[in-house]
mmCIF file of C-alpha atoms and ligand atoms in Angstrom:
data_model
loop_
_atom_site.group_PDB
_atom_site.id
_atom_site.type_symbol
_atom_site.label_atom_id
_atom_site.label_comp_id
_atom_site.label_asym_id
_atom_site.label_seq_id
_atom_site.Cartn_x
_atom_site.Cartn_y
_atom_site.Cartn_z
ATOM 1 C CA MET A 6 -12.711 -23.602 -12.193
ATOM 2 C CA THR A 7 -9.501 -23.872 -13.258
ATOM 3 C CA GLY A 8 -6.758 -26.347 -11.352
ATOM 4 C CA LYS A 9 -3.403 -24.479 -13.249
ATOM 5 C CA THR A 10 -0.111 -23.826 -12.188
ATOM 6 C CA ALA A 11 0.996 -20.031 -12.348
ATOM 7 C CA LEU A 12 4.430 -19.272 -11.597
ATOM 8 C CA VAL A 13 5.077 -15.541 -10.501
ATOM 9 C CA THR A 14 8.121 -13.369 -10.254
ATOM 10 C CA GLY A 15 8.967 -10.344 -7.940
ATOM 11 C CA VAL A 16 5.509 -12.044 -6.221
ATOM 12 C CA SER A 17 6.616 -9.695 -2.883
ATOM 13 C CA GLY A 18 6.086 -6.761 -4.725
ATOM 14 C CA GLN A 19 2.739 -4.617 -5.495
ATOM 15 C CA ASP A 20 1.877 -6.258 -8.962
ATOM 16 C CA GLY A 21 2.939 -9.781 -7.770
ATOM 17 C CA ALA A 22 1.116 -10.031 -4.659
ATOM 18 C CA LEU A 23 -2.034 -8.641 -5.931
ATOM 19 C CA LEU A 24 -1.914 -10.959 -8.787
ATOM 20 C CA ALA A 25 -0.816 -13.987 -6.218
ATOM 21 C CA GLU A 26 -4.242 -13.142 -4.738
ATOM 22 C CA PHE A 27 -6.136 -13.033 -7.629
ATOM 23 C CA LEU A 28 -4.604 -15.934 -9.401
ATOM 24 C CA LEU A 29 -5.644 -17.604 -5.630
ATOM 25 C CA ARG A 30 -9.333 -17.123 -5.961
ATOM 26 C CA LYS A 31 -9.204 -18.505 -9.562
ATOM 27 C CA ASN A 32 -8.043 -22.117 -8.052
ATOM 28 C CA TYR A 33 -4.520 -21.528 -9.385
ATOM 29 C CA THR A 34 -1.320 -23.182 -7.614
ATOM 30 C CA VAL A 35 0.856 -20.103 -7.491
ATOM 31 C CA HIS A 36 5.114 -20.147 -7.158
ATOM 32 C CA GLY A 37 6.007 -16.687 -5.953
ATOM 33 C CA LEU A 38 9.700 -16.478 -6.739
ATOM 34 C CA ARG A 39 11.466 -14.506 -4.397
ATOM 35 C CA LEU A 40 14.571 -12.978 -3.931
ATOM 36 C CA TYR A 41 16.557 -13.885 -0.662
ATOM 37 C CA SER A 42 17.137 -11.237 1.587
ATOM 38 C CA ALA A 43 18.015 -10.686 5.264
ATOM 39 C CA THR A 44 14.750 -8.912 6.031
ATOM 40 C CA ASP A 45 11.529 -9.666 5.613
ATOM 41 C CA ASP A 46 9.784 -8.687 2.171
ATOM 42 C CA THR A 47 6.537 -10.945 2.620
ATOM 43 C CA GLN A 48 4.566 -7.854 4.190
ATOM 44 C CA ARG A 49 2.476 -7.635 0.927
ATOM 45 C CA LEU A 50 1.821 -11.529 1.103
ATOM 46 C CA HIS A 51 1.026 -11.886 4.708
ATOM 47 C CA ASN A 52 -2.776 -13.140 3.938
ATOM 48 C CA LEU A 53 -1.409 -15.688 1.407
ATOM 49 C CA ILE A 54 1.424 -17.446 3.053
ATOM 50 C CA GLU A 55 -1.432 -19.872 4.944
ATOM 51 C CA ASP A 56 -3.196 -20.810 1.385
ATOM 52 C CA LYS A 57 -2.333 -24.157 0.640
ATOM 53 C CA LYS A 58 -2.251 -23.638 -2.957
ATOM 54 C CA PHE A 59 0.532 -20.780 -2.271
ATOM 55 C CA HIS A 60 4.275 -21.583 -2.467
ATOM 56 C CA LEU A 61 7.272 -19.211 -1.887
ATOM 57 C CA ARG A 62 10.613 -20.323 -4.086
ATOM 58 C CA TYR A 63 13.957 -18.577 -3.974
ATOM 59 C CA GLY A 64 15.384 -17.890 -7.120
ATOM 60 C CA ASP A 65 17.064 -14.414 -9.143
ATOM 61 C CA MET A 66 16.730 -13.358 -12.319
ATOM 62 C CA ILE A 67 20.503 -12.671 -12.459
ATOM 63 C CA ASP A 68 20.702 -16.471 -11.965
ATOM 64 C CA GLY A 69 19.551 -18.405 -15.047
ATOM 65 C CA GLY A 70 20.413 -21.698 -13.566
ATOM 66 C CA SER A 71 17.977 -21.160 -10.767
ATOM 67 C CA LEU A 72 15.262 -20.126 -13.524
ATOM 68 C CA SER A 73 15.791 -23.165 -15.344
ATOM 69 C CA ARG A 74 15.708 -25.455 -11.899
ATOM 70 C CA LEU A 75 12.157 -23.607 -11.319
ATOM 71 C CA LEU A 76 10.597 -24.456 -14.506
ATOM 72 C CA ASN A 77 11.235 -27.834 -14.502
ATOM 73 C CA ASP A 78 10.288 -28.312 -11.124
ATOM 74 C CA ILE A 79 7.458 -26.201 -11.033
ATOM 75 C CA GLN A 80 6.037 -26.785 -14.647
ATOM 76 C CA PRO A 81 4.128 -23.977 -14.724
ATOM 77 C CA ASP A 82 0.839 -23.386 -17.406
ATOM 78 C CA GLU A 83 1.591 -19.607 -17.162
ATOM 79 C CA ILE A 84 4.728 -17.515 -15.980
ATOM 80 C CA TYR A 85 4.057 -14.082 -14.781
ATOM 81 C CA ASN A 86 7.344 -11.865 -15.221
ATOM 82 C CA LEU A 87 7.298 -9.304 -12.604
ATOM 83 C CA ALA A 88 10.451 -9.445 -11.117
ATOM 84 C CA GLY A 89 12.648 -5.972 -11.974
ATOM 85 C CA GLN A 90 14.381 -3.089 -10.386
ATOM 86 C CA SER A 91 11.143 -0.668 -10.799
ATOM 87 C CA HIS A 92 12.452 2.735 -9.918
ATOM 88 C CA VAL A 93 12.822 5.255 -12.841
ATOM 89 C CA GLY A 94 14.651 7.737 -10.736
ATOM 90 C CA VAL A 95 16.870 4.741 -9.082
ATOM 91 C CA SER A 96 17.828 3.294 -12.322
ATOM 92 C CA PHE A 97 19.851 6.650 -13.523
ATOM 93 C CA GLU A 98 22.174 5.735 -10.157
ATOM 94 C CA VAL A 99 22.466 1.685 -11.106
ATOM 95 C CA PRO A 100 22.161 1.711 -14.640
ATOM 96 C CA GLU A 101 23.727 -1.703 -15.046
ATOM 97 C CA ALA A 102 22.218 -3.317 -12.163
ATOM 98 C CA THR A 103 18.917 -2.232 -13.805
ATOM 99 C CA LEU A 104 19.445 -3.551 -17.060
ATOM 100 C CA ASN A 105 21.317 -6.948 -15.641
ATOM 101 C CA ILE A 106 17.670 -7.956 -13.695
ATOM 102 C CA ASN A 107 14.933 -6.252 -15.912
ATOM 103 C CA THR A 108 16.798 -6.798 -19.634
ATOM 104 C CA LEU A 109 19.471 -9.806 -19.005
ATOM 105 C CA GLY A 110 16.844 -11.388 -16.749
ATOM 106 C CA VAL A 111 14.343 -11.960 -19.158
ATOM 107 C CA CYS A 112 16.727 -13.114 -21.524
ATOM 108 C CA ARG A 113 17.668 -15.405 -19.002
ATOM 109 C CA LEU A 114 13.815 -16.524 -18.203
ATOM 110 C CA LEU A 115 13.074 -17.109 -22.077
ATOM 111 C CA GLU A 116 16.320 -19.251 -22.642
ATOM 112 C CA ALA A 117 14.972 -21.090 -19.743
ATOM 113 C CA LEU A 118 11.683 -21.545 -20.940
ATOM 114 C CA ARG A 119 13.167 -22.311 -24.492
ATOM 115 C CA GLY A 120 14.961 -24.920 -22.662
ATOM 116 C CA SER A 121 12.716 -26.516 -20.954
ATOM 117 C CA GLY A 122 10.319 -27.189 -24.186
ATOM 118 C CA SER A 123 7.193 -27.116 -21.719
ATOM 119 C CA GLY A 124 4.709 -24.659 -23.910
ATOM 120 C CA ALA A 125 4.043 -22.876 -20.969
ATOM 121 C CA ARG A 126 2.246 -19.193 -21.341
ATOM 122 C CA LEU A 127 4.670 -16.238 -20.629
ATOM 123 C CA TYR A 128 3.302 -12.495 -19.454
ATOM 124 C CA GLN A 129 6.408 -10.038 -19.293
ATOM 125 C CA ALA A 130 5.557 -6.757 -17.595
ATOM 126 C CA SER A 131 6.471 -4.622 -19.960
ATOM 127 C CA SER A 132 5.888 -0.543 -19.511
ATOM 128 C CA SER A 133 4.579 2.891 -20.571
ATOM 129 C CA GLU A 134 8.239 4.282 -19.873
ATOM 130 C CA MET A 135 9.267 2.608 -22.708
ATOM 131 C CA PHE A 136 7.513 5.446 -24.773
ATOM 132 C CA GLY A 137 9.498 8.299 -22.983
ATOM 133 C CA ASN A 138 8.238 11.509 -24.414
ATOM 134 C CA ALA A 139 6.661 10.350 -27.409
ATOM 135 C CA PRO A 140 3.423 11.949 -27.877
ATOM 136 C CA ALA A 141 0.334 11.419 -26.160
ATOM 137 C CA PRO A 142 -1.977 9.075 -26.811
ATOM 138 C CA GLN A 143 0.517 6.131 -26.576
ATOM 139 C CA ASN A 144 -0.756 3.082 -27.873
ATOM 140 C CA GLU A 145 0.882 -0.628 -29.282
ATOM 141 C CA GLU A 146 2.264 1.246 -31.977
ATOM 142 C CA THR A 147 3.836 4.114 -30.677
ATOM 143 C CA PRO A 148 7.645 3.783 -31.212
ATOM 144 C CA HIS A 149 9.783 3.510 -28.598
ATOM 145 C CA ARG A 150 12.070 6.524 -27.093
ATOM 146 C CA PRO A 151 12.565 5.707 -23.674
ATOM 147 C CA CYS A 152 14.321 8.798 -21.547
ATOM 148 C CA SER A 153 15.849 6.454 -18.600
ATOM 149 C CA PRO A 154 17.772 3.310 -18.003
ATOM 150 C CA TYR A 155 14.864 1.910 -16.547
ATOM 151 C CA GLY A 156 12.782 2.841 -19.887
ATOM 152 C CA ALA A 157 15.765 1.618 -22.017
ATOM 153 C CA SER A 158 15.811 -1.892 -20.041
ATOM 154 C CA LYS A 159 12.136 -2.365 -20.433
ATOM 155 C CA SER A 160 12.465 -1.746 -24.151
ATOM 156 C CA CYS A 161 15.007 -4.016 -24.931
ATOM 157 C CA ALA A 162 12.828 -6.595 -22.836
ATOM 158 C CA PHE A 163 9.768 -5.766 -25.222
ATOM 159 C CA TRP A 164 11.642 -6.695 -28.159
ATOM 160 C CA LEU A 165 13.181 -9.778 -26.377
ATOM 161 C CA VAL A 166 9.988 -11.172 -26.070
ATOM 162 C CA ARG A 167 8.398 -10.486 -29.689
ATOM 163 C CA SER A 168 11.988 -11.971 -30.745
ATOM 164 C CA TYR A 169 11.070 -15.211 -28.822
ATOM 165 C CA ARG A 170 7.450 -15.296 -30.063
ATOM 166 C CA SER A 171 8.187 -15.315 -33.479
ATOM 167 C CA SER A 172 11.375 -16.921 -33.375
ATOM 168 C CA TYR A 173 10.113 -20.222 -31.337
ATOM 169 C CA ARG A 174 6.278 -19.057 -31.315
ATOM 170 C CA MET A 175 6.247 -18.868 -28.043
ATOM 171 C CA HIS A 176 3.032 -17.400 -26.564
ATOM 172 C CA ALA A 177 4.543 -14.668 -24.590
ATOM 173 C CA SER A 178 2.769 -11.601 -24.046
ATOM 174 C CA ASN A 179 3.849 -8.224 -23.217
ATOM 175 C CA GLY A 180 1.464 -5.936 -21.261
ATOM 176 C CA ILE A 181 2.548 -2.666 -21.603
ATOM 177 C CA LEU A 182 1.038 -1.095 -18.545
ATOM 178 C CA PHE A 183 0.693 2.712 -17.730
ATOM 179 C CA ASN A 184 1.380 3.518 -13.933
ATOM 180 C CA HIS A 185 -1.069 1.475 -11.176
ATOM 181 C CA GLU A 186 -1.022 2.105 -7.858
ATOM 182 C CA SER A 187 -2.578 0.874 -4.813
ATOM 183 C CA ALA A 188 -2.288 0.688 -0.510
ATOM 184 C CA TRP A 189 0.661 -1.626 -1.514
ATOM 185 C CA ARG A 190 2.680 0.830 -3.638
ATOM 186 C CA GLY A 191 6.216 1.016 -2.663
ATOM 187 C CA GLU A 192 6.800 3.916 -0.516
ATOM 188 C CA ASP A 193 9.384 5.816 -2.752
ATOM 189 C CA PHE A 194 6.815 5.904 -5.958
ATOM 190 C CA VAL A 195 5.050 9.597 -5.726
ATOM 191 C CA THR A 196 1.931 8.674 -5.210
ATOM 192 C CA ARG A 197 2.082 6.516 -1.729
ATOM 193 C CA LYS A 198 4.562 9.207 -0.723
ATOM 194 C CA ILE A 199 1.936 11.723 -1.375
ATOM 195 C CA THR A 200 -0.584 9.503 0.387
ATOM 196 C CA ARG A 201 1.869 8.670 3.552
ATOM 197 C CA GLY A 202 2.492 12.125 3.733
ATOM 198 C CA VAL A 203 -0.871 13.448 3.792
ATOM 199 C CA ALA A 204 -1.994 10.781 6.739
ATOM 200 C CA ALA A 205 1.430 11.909 8.690
ATOM 201 C CA ILE A 206 0.342 15.438 7.974
ATOM 202 C CA GLU A 207 -2.907 14.878 9.462
ATOM 203 C CA ALA A 208 -1.933 13.176 12.608
ATOM 204 C CA GLY A 209 0.744 15.917 13.501
ATOM 205 C CA GLN A 210 3.972 13.655 12.522
ATOM 206 C CA LEU A 211 5.127 15.927 9.652
ATOM 207 C CA GLU A 212 4.347 19.421 8.567
ATOM 208 C CA CYS A 213 6.344 19.727 5.394
ATOM 209 C CA LEU A 214 5.898 17.122 2.190
ATOM 210 C CA LYS A 215 9.306 17.305 -0.208
ATOM 211 C CA LEU A 216 8.476 16.456 -3.656
ATOM 212 C CA GLY A 217 10.293 16.869 -7.184
ATOM 213 C CA ASN A 218 8.728 17.448 -10.387
ATOM 214 C CA LEU A 219 5.010 18.664 -9.569
ATOM 215 C CA ASP A 220 4.281 19.425 -13.514
ATOM 216 C CA ALA A 221 5.072 15.655 -14.486
ATOM 217 C CA ARG A 222 1.560 14.046 -15.923
ATOM 218 C CA ARG A 223 0.478 10.228 -15.509
ATOM 219 C CA ASP A 224 -2.171 8.053 -16.155
ATOM 220 C CA TRP A 225 -2.921 6.852 -13.310
ATOM 221 C CA GLY A 226 -4.887 3.787 -12.660
ATOM 222 C CA HIS A 227 -6.008 0.947 -9.639
ATOM 223 C CA ALA A 228 -3.255 -1.989 -9.837
ATOM 224 C CA ARG A 229 -5.970 -4.644 -8.761
ATOM 225 C CA ASP A 230 -7.708 -3.884 -12.395
ATOM 226 C CA TYR A 231 -4.566 -4.184 -13.613
ATOM 227 C CA VAL A 232 -3.409 -7.640 -12.826
ATOM 228 C CA GLU A 233 -6.833 -9.074 -14.281
ATOM 229 C CA GLY A 234 -5.505 -7.324 -17.487
ATOM 230 C CA MET A 235 -2.213 -9.360 -17.439
ATOM 231 C CA TRP A 236 -4.210 -13.064 -16.813
ATOM 232 C CA LEU A 237 -6.372 -11.964 -19.267
ATOM 233 C CA MET A 238 -3.536 -11.696 -21.687
ATOM 234 C CA LEU A 239 -2.281 -15.137 -21.320
ATOM 235 C CA GLN A 240 -5.885 -16.552 -21.447
ATOM 236 C CA GLN A 241 -5.967 -15.630 -25.318
ATOM 237 C CA ASP A 242 -5.189 -18.232 -28.431
ATOM 238 C CA GLU A 243 -2.939 -16.191 -29.478
ATOM 239 C CA PRO A 244 0.101 -14.065 -27.611
ATOM 240 C CA ASP A 245 -0.046 -10.319 -28.182
ATOM 241 C CA ASP A 246 1.294 -7.023 -26.912
ATOM 242 C CA TYR A 247 -1.664 -4.469 -25.002
ATOM 243 C CA VAL A 248 -1.602 -0.953 -23.510
ATOM 244 C CA ILE A 249 -3.222 -1.260 -19.954
ATOM 245 C CA ALA A 250 -4.539 2.449 -19.189
ATOM 246 C CA THR A 251 -7.125 4.557 -18.015
ATOM 247 C CA GLY A 252 -6.997 6.974 -20.622
ATOM 248 C CA GLU A 253 -7.232 9.841 -18.392
ATOM 249 C CA THR A 254 -3.598 11.930 -17.618
ATOM 250 C CA LEU A 255 -3.106 13.920 -14.259
ATOM 251 C CA SER A 256 -0.146 15.843 -12.930
ATOM 252 C CA VAL A 257 1.672 15.179 -9.530
ATOM 253 C CA ARG A 258 0.366 18.337 -8.355
ATOM 254 C CA GLN A 259 -3.330 17.152 -8.827
ATOM 255 C CA PHE A 260 -2.919 13.922 -7.216
ATOM 256 C CA ALA A 261 -1.735 15.824 -4.458
ATOM 257 C CA GLU A 262 -4.689 18.178 -4.188
ATOM 258 C CA VAL A 263 -6.932 15.246 -4.679
ATOM 259 C CA ALA A 264 -5.138 13.090 -1.421
ATOM 260 C CA PHE A 265 -4.889 16.553 0.678
ATOM 261 C CA SER A 266 -8.945 17.012 0.061
ATOM 262 C CA CYS A 267 -9.617 12.974 1.395
ATOM 263 C CA ILE A 268 -8.412 14.837 4.855
ATOM 264 C CA GLY A 269 -10.988 18.134 4.202
ATOM 265 C CA THR A 270 -7.744 20.157 3.260
ATOM 266 C CA ARG A 271 -7.340 22.260 0.325
ATOM 267 C CA ILE A 272 -3.882 23.032 -0.947
ATOM 268 C CA VAL A 273 -3.082 26.224 -2.365
ATOM 269 C CA TRP A 274 -0.064 26.440 -4.794
ATOM 270 C CA LYS A 275 2.305 29.598 -4.144
ATOM 271 C CA GLY A 276 5.276 30.814 -5.814
ATOM 272 C CA ALA A 277 6.588 29.208 -9.498
ATOM 273 C CA GLY A 278 9.505 26.510 -10.209
ATOM 274 C CA VAL A 279 11.726 25.144 -7.232
ATOM 275 C CA ASP A 280 10.491 27.722 -5.120
ATOM 276 C CA GLU A 281 6.546 26.793 -5.503
ATOM 277 C CA LYS A 282 4.826 25.505 -2.185
ATOM 278 C CA GLY A 283 1.293 23.969 -1.546
ATOM 279 C CA VAL A 284 0.006 25.699 1.011
ATOM 280 C CA ASN A 285 -2.903 24.921 3.719
ATOM 281 C CA GLU A 286 -5.679 27.353 2.351
ATOM 282 C CA GLU A 287 -6.958 27.560 5.919
ATOM 283 C CA THR A 288 -3.961 27.462 8.378
ATOM 284 C CA GLY A 289 -1.589 28.993 5.967
ATOM 285 C CA LYS A 290 0.682 25.980 6.596
ATOM 286 C CA VAL A 291 3.513 25.234 3.814
ATOM 287 C CA HIS A 292 2.674 21.300 3.478
ATOM 288 C CA ILE A 293 4.491 20.494 0.079
ATOM 289 C CA SER A 294 7.711 22.016 -1.174
ATOM 290 C CA VAL A 295 9.943 20.667 -3.812
ATOM 291 C CA ASP A 296 13.002 19.509 -3.446
ATOM 292 C CA PRO A 297 15.469 20.137 -6.976
ATOM 293 C CA GLN A 298 17.467 16.707 -5.706
ATOM 294 C CA LEU A 299 14.262 14.758 -6.831
ATOM 295 C CA PHE A 300 14.233 15.630 -10.034
ATOM 296 C CA ARG A 301 15.568 13.485 -12.058
ATOM 297 C CA PRO A 302 18.234 13.748 -14.664
ATOM 298 C CA ASN A 303 15.466 13.599 -17.750
ATOM 299 C CA GLU A 304 12.226 13.673 -17.267
ATOM 300 C CA LEU A 305 8.933 11.968 -19.054
ATOM 301 C CA HIS A 306 6.376 14.751 -19.172
ATOM 302 C CA MET A 307 3.194 12.759 -19.788
ATOM 303 C CA LEU A 308 1.557 9.827 -20.394
ATOM 304 C CA ILE A 309 -2.043 9.183 -21.614
ATOM 305 C CA GLY A 310 -2.565 5.295 -22.432
ATOM 306 C CA ASP A 311 -4.600 4.209 -25.081
ATOM 307 C CA ALA A 312 -5.783 0.700 -24.281
ATOM 308 C CA SER A 313 -8.839 0.387 -26.855
ATOM 309 C CA LYS A 314 -7.577 -2.892 -28.608
ATOM 310 C CA ALA A 315 -6.943 -4.341 -24.740
ATOM 311 C CA ARG A 316 -10.713 -2.957 -24.668
ATOM 312 C CA ARG A 317 -11.379 -4.560 -27.831
ATOM 313 C CA LYS A 318 -9.733 -7.960 -27.492
ATOM 314 C CA LEU A 319 -9.408 -8.372 -24.154
ATOM 315 C CA GLY A 320 -12.710 -7.055 -22.943
ATOM 316 C CA TRP A 321 -10.632 -5.281 -20.357
ATOM 317 C CA ALA A 322 -11.205 -1.858 -18.376
ATOM 318 C CA PRO A 323 -10.443 -0.243 -15.592
ATOM 319 C CA ARG A 324 -13.041 -0.414 -12.922
ATOM 320 C CA THR A 325 -11.759 1.944 -9.991
ATOM 321 C CA LEU A 326 -12.357 5.621 -10.447
ATOM 322 C CA PHE A 327 -9.134 7.535 -9.726
ATOM 323 C CA SER A 328 -10.620 9.993 -6.733
ATOM 324 C CA ASP A 329 -11.747 5.981 -5.399
ATOM 325 C CA MET A 330 -8.279 4.743 -5.617
ATOM 326 C CA VAL A 331 -6.397 7.753 -3.946
ATOM 327 C CA LYS A 332 -9.364 7.374 -0.743
ATOM 328 C CA GLU A 333 -7.913 4.352 -0.543
ATOM 329 C CA MET A 334 -4.723 4.796 -0.536
ATOM 330 C CA VAL A 335 -5.179 7.895 2.402
ATOM 331 C CA GLU A 336 -7.232 5.727 4.243
ATOM 332 C CA HIS A 337 -4.845 2.525 4.196
ATOM 333 C CA ASP A 338 -2.075 5.135 5.644
ATOM 334 C CA ARG A 339 -4.461 6.675 7.995
ATOM 335 C CA GLU A 340 -5.414 3.570 9.123
ATOM 336 C CA LEU A 341 -1.464 2.324 9.582
ATOM 337 C CA ILE A 342 -0.982 5.527 11.817
ATOM 338 C CA ARG A 343 -4.088 4.709 13.634
ATOM 339 C CA GLN A 344 -2.527 0.919 14.752
ATOM 340 C CA THR A 345 1.125 2.907 15.554
ATOM 341 C CA VAL A 346 -0.011 5.856 17.542
ATOM 342 C CA PRO A 347 -0.698 4.854 21.086
ATOM 343 C CA ARG A 348 -4.334 5.573 21.875
HETATM 344 P P1 GDR B 7 7.237 6.597 -12.531
HETATM 345 O O1 GDR B 7 6.500 6.329 -11.235
HETATM 346 O O2 GDR B 7 8.607 6.923 -12.634
HETATM 347 O O3 GDR B 7 6.306 7.041 -13.621
HETATM 348 O O4 GDR B 7 7.089 4.903 -13.109
HETATM 349 P P2 GDR B 7 7.323 7.411 -9.859
HETATM 350 O O5 GDR B 7 5.449 7.353 -8.892
HETATM 351 O O6 GDR B 7 8.550 7.044 -9.390
HETATM 352 O O7 GDR B 7 6.855 8.874 -10.669
HETATM 353 C C1 GDR B 7 5.844 9.616 -10.943
HETATM 354 C C2 GDR B 7 6.679 10.982 -11.513
HETATM 355 O O8 GDR B 7 6.411 11.746 -9.900
HETATM 356 C C3 GDR B 7 7.507 12.487 -10.022
HETATM 357 N N1 GDR B 7 7.785 13.037 -8.632
HETATM 358 C C4 GDR B 7 8.351 12.100 -7.948
HETATM 359 N N2 GDR B 7 8.684 10.489 -8.210
HETATM 360 C C5 GDR B 7 9.530 9.967 -6.751
HETATM 361 N N3 GDR B 7 9.454 8.797 -7.029
HETATM 362 N N4 GDR B 7 9.472 10.587 -5.773
HETATM 363 C C6 GDR B 7 8.808 12.015 -5.561
HETATM 364 O O9 GDR B 7 9.384 12.333 -4.265
HETATM 365 C C7 GDR B 7 8.316 12.509 -6.545
HETATM 366 N N5 GDR B 7 8.401 13.994 -6.888
HETATM 367 C C8 GDR B 7 7.826 14.307 -8.192
HETATM 368 C C9 GDR B 7 8.613 11.457 -11.072
HETATM 369 O O10 GDR B 7 9.634 12.824 -11.513
HETATM 370 C C10 GDR B 7 7.743 11.484 -12.288
HETATM 371 O O11 GDR B 7 7.592 11.758 -12.948
HETATM 372 C C11 GDR B 7 6.130 4.023 -12.384
HETATM 373 C C12 GDR B 7 7.096 2.698 -11.406
HETATM 374 O O12 GDR B 7 5.912 2.115 -11.014
HETATM 375 C C13 GDR B 7 7.439 1.667 -12.765
HETATM 376 O O13 GDR B 7 8.666 0.622 -12.789
HETATM 377 C C14 GDR B 7 6.368 1.904 -14.008
HETATM 378 O O14 GDR B 7 6.837 1.095 -15.105
HETATM 379 C C15 GDR B 7 5.943 2.815 -14.770
HETATM 380 O O15 GDR B 7 5.505 3.615 -13.354
HETATM 381 C C16 GDR B 7 5.061 2.741 -15.518
#
């Protein structure tokens, strides 16, 4: 068992909360960086807050001074940079803010780390979105062709990390994570939106779920498996970049079919394009329709990750089956509804 100290930025998000839990189980002291928010943003951390080895710290990726102070104060062995504006669609609405947090924020963190002279190891949350529509399957050597401000922000941050690594011999690694989901996924992301929608439809609180592009294909894994990959990267003697993915791809339409099957509903598709509908085969009710307002100005059509390097060098492999992950998410959302509906 280790007695290391870690700083996790973005600790209140899905990955931050799951990673903090993972590190606490490994006997780390964990300092979680959170943004100040007037509303409670600690829902995912409720079971960690009581842990004496878990500390919430205010800081901000747009405030380099706060990052320097935290590093000097905490003296972490490992830093996991998970903070960011993580919604691809939203990045088209707030491109400047996205780059400020996702790219300049990484620059500020790298500078703070360089200034601290501490030798702490850094994990940077890079993303499959950097690949854009580069041919699949994508691996560490695949050229970046980002097609969103988010993808561009992550690609630039990726290269900053590599540049600092080679210029200053930092132990800084990029984890190129493909889509990763869980019951802690934000409700604006398509998987959670679907599983919440399925639970609400079953409970009679909603009849029809509106989605955007049903044809987009993603490589969907379980976030719990992926945080282990982050940790493994920082346990290596040498820093490097690794793809973390399942190697399988499914469309948004297929995700929805599997999610509905968890409540015993078979969806059949009728119509095409913006008129396509997902219909309950048994009742004839329309449960999915297409809302063109949810289309993005530019879309990334297909991602399949090749994680053979992570398998070979880190001994990492996904543990959770896709169908089990979807079931877990639907069950969680059903339970949330049960807790709010008076019996
Ligand atoms: P993504 O995840 O953009 O891949 O980025 P998201 O779940 O937002 O979209 C996946 C695909 O589903 C399509 N889609 C919809 N998306 C949303 N959010 N809402 C909808 O209603 C909807 N309907 C269809 C999208 O167009 C897209 O093609 C995620 C994020 O977690 C990033 O931060 C991360 O880096 C990458 O995964 C890997």
